[in-house]
Amino acid sequence: RKEVEQDPGPFNVPEGATVAFNCTYSNSASQSFFWYRQDCRKEPKLLMSVYSSGNEDGRFTAQLNRASQYISLLIRDSKLSDSATYLCVPNPNTGFQKLVFGTGTRLLVSP
Amino acid sequence: NAGVTQTPKFQVLKTGQSMTLQCAQDMNHEYMSWYRQDPGMGLRLIHYSVGAGITDQGEVPNGYNVSRSTTEDFPLRLLSAAPSQTSVYFCASSFTGTGGSEQYFGPGTRLTVT
């Protein structure tokens, strides 16, 4: 099983829609997570950090399900500018660890 | 702060040529790393450094060398370019190597090897 698995998409949604995608991880020791956003042909940038059961930041909500080993990202009231690839990164948080990035889920928001 | 800078932005090499991709950061971060990103694949770690004078291999180190003589700079050397090294290369830095710190990425270098 891959360390991090994401549905590559694309998820095509209209403006204003709510969309959610999941990320499954194999390392049960992972205690926290990051969601990065990557625009086409650009560098990844941190979107959210998730240190407990979840985190909410405006229209974005991340939730962690430790029992099933997945985290989800929910985007409400989608904007055209949300079109990007969203990368999931689990953090084993046991000393120095090399981060493993998922392949990302592509989101396309249309007018 | 300029953040993480990378040069060049684009590069075309012929098979067998060597070159150095430059990376610099002005945030006094201890941890720096190099990733490559191929279409349909996630970021894969090539080499990383936890501080000046200390480097280690990542997931895909073959064909690449690194050194870390200063905190600010972390160049990546391609010893003998191969078409399989055609990719987008990202340099990143953070305060610590654990995932507890945000990774700051440079804008990337798009390399084509013919």
XYZ file of C-alpha atoms in Angstrom:
225
model
C 0.000 0.000 0.000
C 1.279 3.465 -0.860
C 2.161 5.697 2.056
C -0.242 8.352 0.834
C -3.071 7.846 -1.647
C -5.262 10.463 -3.243
C -7.864 10.354 -5.985
C -6.176 12.273 -8.835
C -9.514 13.635 -10.104
C -10.171 15.985 -11.701
C -13.143 17.029 -9.634
C -15.220 19.336 -11.832
C -17.596 21.562 -9.855
C -19.526 24.776 -10.574
C -18.847 27.970 -8.680
C -20.570 27.978 -5.310
C -20.564 24.220 -4.940
C -19.245 22.289 -1.972
C -16.628 19.680 -2.746
C -14.706 17.219 -0.620
C -11.847 14.863 -1.272
C -10.009 12.359 0.840
C -6.465 11.283 1.438
C -5.630 7.882 2.931
C -2.365 7.162 4.706
C -0.696 3.951 5.734
C 1.467 5.046 8.670
C -0.725 4.859 11.759
C 1.920 6.832 13.691
C 1.094 9.979 11.731
C -0.184 12.539 14.210
C -0.626 15.619 12.082
C -1.105 16.510 8.465
C -0.769 19.248 5.963
C -2.755 20.182 2.918
C -0.753 22.008 0.282
C -2.179 23.731 -2.750
C -0.354 23.684 -6.060
C -1.397 25.833 -8.984
C -0.561 24.699 -12.495
C 3.200 24.861 -13.105
C 3.788 26.575 -9.759
C 5.317 25.569 -6.449
C 3.204 24.011 -3.655
C 2.080 26.335 -0.894
C 0.725 25.435 2.531
C -3.070 25.603 2.745
C -3.827 24.100 6.150
C -2.210 22.258 9.034
C -4.203 19.610 10.904
C -2.914 18.763 14.370
C -5.932 17.192 16.068
C -9.251 15.897 14.809
C -9.646 18.739 12.365
C -9.198 22.345 11.451
C -11.338 25.026 9.853
C -10.126 28.105 8.037
C -12.836 30.127 6.342
C -14.321 28.046 3.542
C -11.895 25.207 4.102
C -12.359 22.397 6.622
C -9.966 19.531 7.151
C -10.966 16.504 9.193
C -8.938 13.581 10.431
C -10.297 10.070 10.882
C -7.599 8.130 12.715
C -9.577 4.888 12.923
C -9.912 4.684 9.139
C -6.623 6.491 8.486
C -7.820 9.207 6.182
C -8.072 12.935 6.171
C -10.540 14.956 4.174
C -10.603 18.461 2.799
C -13.958 20.182 2.377
C -14.265 23.365 0.351
C -17.491 25.326 0.636
C -18.745 27.972 -1.784
C -16.108 27.105 -4.382
C -14.452 29.982 -6.227
C -12.816 29.936 -9.634
C -9.563 30.692 -7.840
C -9.825 27.395 -5.921
C -8.924 25.526 -9.124
C -5.658 23.830 -8.272
C -4.157 20.532 -7.185
C -4.406 19.742 -3.474
C -1.578 17.702 -1.960
C -1.897 15.708 1.244
C 1.174 15.317 3.470
C 1.082 13.180 6.629
C 3.525 13.937 9.404
C 4.756 10.925 11.405
C 5.956 13.414 14.035
C 8.535 11.028 15.470
C 11.716 13.002 15.134
C 13.193 13.902 11.809
C 11.187 12.433 9.005
C 11.226 12.926 5.301
C 7.880 14.170 4.149
C 5.981 12.042 1.650
C 3.660 13.954 -0.630
C 0.575 12.460 -2.193
C 0.138 12.815 -5.961
C -2.593 15.317 -5.360
C -6.244 15.785 -6.271
C -7.019 18.186 -9.072
C -9.973 20.524 -8.643
C -11.523 22.482 -11.499
C -14.133 25.098 -10.628
C -16.136 26.386 -13.580
C -18.358 29.475 -13.955
C 12.649 38.418 2.401
C 13.062 36.807 -1.005
C 12.152 33.415 0.485
C 13.459 30.468 -1.540
C 14.990 31.325 -4.895
C 15.995 28.935 -7.652
C 17.994 29.441 -10.807
C 17.674 28.861 -13.657
C 13.903 28.773 -14.277
C 14.319 26.738 -17.454
C 17.171 24.621 -18.775
C 17.713 22.332 -21.741
C 20.602 19.895 -21.588
C 21.956 17.269 -23.892
C 22.468 13.741 -22.661
C 25.754 13.469 -20.810
C 26.074 17.135 -19.914
C 26.428 18.221 -16.315
C 25.001 21.247 -14.597
C 24.168 22.716 -11.205
C 20.735 23.886 -10.124
C 21.024 26.685 -7.609
C 18.856 27.118 -4.520
C 19.110 29.792 -1.854
C 16.977 30.865 1.080
C 17.186 33.925 3.296
C 15.009 32.727 6.181
C 17.820 31.084 8.183
C 16.156 27.699 7.823
C 18.179 24.701 8.923
C 16.413 22.160 6.745
C 16.608 22.214 2.957
C 15.596 19.638 0.408
C 15.328 18.946 -3.299
C 12.302 17.316 -4.928
C 11.487 16.354 -8.467
C 7.965 16.292 -9.831
C 7.036 14.284 -12.909
C 3.618 14.369 -14.604
C 1.089 12.267 -12.705
C 3.459 11.677 -9.820
C 3.895 13.285 -6.469
C 6.913 15.185 -5.290
C 9.788 12.776 -4.766
C 12.630 13.634 -2.428
C 16.086 13.577 -4.026
C 18.420 14.824 -1.280
C 18.031 16.784 1.909
C 20.136 18.604 4.465
C 19.502 19.207 8.163
C 22.162 21.882 8.419
C 25.384 23.197 6.964
C 27.810 20.364 6.271
C 25.159 17.635 6.624
C 23.388 16.003 3.697
C 21.581 12.733 3.138
C 19.841 10.826 0.394
C 16.159 10.852 -0.248
C 13.976 8.526 -2.279
C 15.578 9.062 -5.717
C 19.214 10.197 -5.248
C 20.896 8.413 -8.168
C 22.474 10.752 -10.678
C 22.471 13.748 -8.337
C 24.925 15.232 -5.851
C 24.435 17.934 -3.249
C 26.526 19.901 -0.796
C 25.657 22.353 1.956
C 28.572 24.646 2.724
C 26.378 27.450 4.092
C 22.967 27.653 5.713
C 21.661 29.695 2.796
C 22.676 27.640 -0.231
C 21.886 24.092 -1.315
C 22.927 23.418 -4.932
C 21.916 20.256 -6.794
C 24.382 18.844 -9.299
C 23.445 16.614 -12.202
C 26.551 14.580 -12.945
C 25.696 13.246 -16.414
C 22.235 14.249 -17.564
C 19.871 11.570 -18.863
C 16.435 11.930 -20.508
C 14.926 10.279 -17.402
C 15.949 13.371 -15.466
C 13.596 15.554 -17.462
C 11.388 16.959 -14.724
C 10.471 19.970 -12.642
C 12.811 20.428 -9.700
C 11.714 22.161 -6.522
C 13.903 23.251 -3.659
C 12.287 23.660 -0.244
C 13.306 24.848 3.182
C 11.830 24.796 6.681
C 12.827 25.479 10.270
C 13.025 21.789 11.089
C 12.970 18.580 9.153
C 9.890 17.265 10.876
C 6.536 17.809 9.263
C 5.693 20.163 12.088
C 7.105 23.031 10.103
C 5.765 24.501 6.910
C 7.866 23.743 3.855
C 8.595 26.806 1.740
C 9.158 25.966 -1.900
C 11.081 27.784 -4.568
C 9.442 28.511 -7.955
C 11.026 25.467 -9.573
C 13.445 24.719 -12.391
C 12.033 23.085 -15.499
C 14.696 20.810 -16.941
C 14.563 19.052 -20.280
C 17.237 16.545 -21.255
C 17.368 15.638 -24.935
